[in-house]
Coordinates of C-alpha atoms in Angstrom, one line a residue:
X5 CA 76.8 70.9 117.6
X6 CA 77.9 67.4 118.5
X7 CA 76.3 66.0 121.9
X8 CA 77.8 63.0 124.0
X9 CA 76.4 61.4 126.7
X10 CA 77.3 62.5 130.2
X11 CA 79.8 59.5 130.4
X12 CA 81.2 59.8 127.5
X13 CA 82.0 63.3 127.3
X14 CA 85.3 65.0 127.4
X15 CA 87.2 67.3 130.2
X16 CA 86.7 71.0 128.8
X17 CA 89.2 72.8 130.6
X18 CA 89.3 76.7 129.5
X19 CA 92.3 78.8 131.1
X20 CA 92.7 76.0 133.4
X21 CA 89.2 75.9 135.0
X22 CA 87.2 72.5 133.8
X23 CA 83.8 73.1 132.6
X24 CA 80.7 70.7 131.8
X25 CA 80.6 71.6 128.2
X26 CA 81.0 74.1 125.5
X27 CA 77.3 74.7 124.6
X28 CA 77.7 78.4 126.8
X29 CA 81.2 79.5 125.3
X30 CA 81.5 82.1 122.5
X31 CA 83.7 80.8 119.6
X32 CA 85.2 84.5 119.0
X33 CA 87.3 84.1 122.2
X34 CA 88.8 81.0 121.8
X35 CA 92.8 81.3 120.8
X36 CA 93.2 77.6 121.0
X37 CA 92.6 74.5 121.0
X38 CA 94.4 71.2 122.2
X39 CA 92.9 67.6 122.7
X40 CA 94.6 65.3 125.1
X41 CA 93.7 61.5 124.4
X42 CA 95.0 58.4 126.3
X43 CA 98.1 58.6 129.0
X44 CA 98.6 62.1 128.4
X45 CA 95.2 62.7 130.0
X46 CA 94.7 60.8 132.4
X47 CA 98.6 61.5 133.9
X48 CA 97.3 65.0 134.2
X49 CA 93.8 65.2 134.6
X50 CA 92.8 62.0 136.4
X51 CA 89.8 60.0 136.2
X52 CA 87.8 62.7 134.5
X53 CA 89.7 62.6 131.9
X54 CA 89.3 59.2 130.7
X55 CA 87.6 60.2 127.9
X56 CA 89.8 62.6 126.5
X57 CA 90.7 66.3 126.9
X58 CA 90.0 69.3 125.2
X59 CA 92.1 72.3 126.3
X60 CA 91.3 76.0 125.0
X61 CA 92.8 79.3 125.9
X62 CA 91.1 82.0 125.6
X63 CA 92.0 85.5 123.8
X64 CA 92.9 88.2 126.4
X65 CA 90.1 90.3 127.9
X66 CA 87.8 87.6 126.8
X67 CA 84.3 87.0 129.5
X68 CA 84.2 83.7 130.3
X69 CA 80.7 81.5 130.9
X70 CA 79.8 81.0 134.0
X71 CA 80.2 77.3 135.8
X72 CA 77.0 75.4 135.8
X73 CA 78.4 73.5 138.5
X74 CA 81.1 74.5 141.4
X75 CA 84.9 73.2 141.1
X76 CA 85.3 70.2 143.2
X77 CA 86.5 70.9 146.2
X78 CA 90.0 70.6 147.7
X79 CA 90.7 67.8 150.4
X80 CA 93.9 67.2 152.3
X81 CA 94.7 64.5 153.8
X82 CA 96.6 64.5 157.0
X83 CA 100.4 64.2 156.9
X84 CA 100.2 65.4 152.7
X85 CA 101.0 69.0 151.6
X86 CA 99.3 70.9 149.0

């Protein structure tokens, strides 16, 4: 398996829930695969995405790893709505 560095690495989002990396997810439940590069990234994901993103759906039913680390958190700021 190919390794980047830390800041190099891509946005692995699975089912729409962005992970650190794939080393913990089982190939047999993957349905897709997309990569986002460039704009189309970025006007999506942000800042994290600036190195790409690589978007799979899983198959139905499938278990999903764990999160290493927790989702960022959601911030507000007053006068916005969510």
């Amino acid at each position: 398996a190919a390794t980047f560095p830390k800041s190099q690495r891509p946005l692995i989002v699975i089912d729409g829930v962005p992970y650190d990396d794939l080393t913990d997810v089982d190939p047999a439940i993957i349905a897709s695969a997309e990569i986002l590069k460039d704009d189309a990234a970025t006007a999506i994901y942000g800042a994290r995405a600036a190195n790409g993103v690589i978007l799979i759906t899983s198959k139905p039913n499938s278990i999903l790893p764990e999160r290493k680390t927790p989702p960022p958190a959601l911030v507000a700021q007053a006068g916005s709505s969510i």
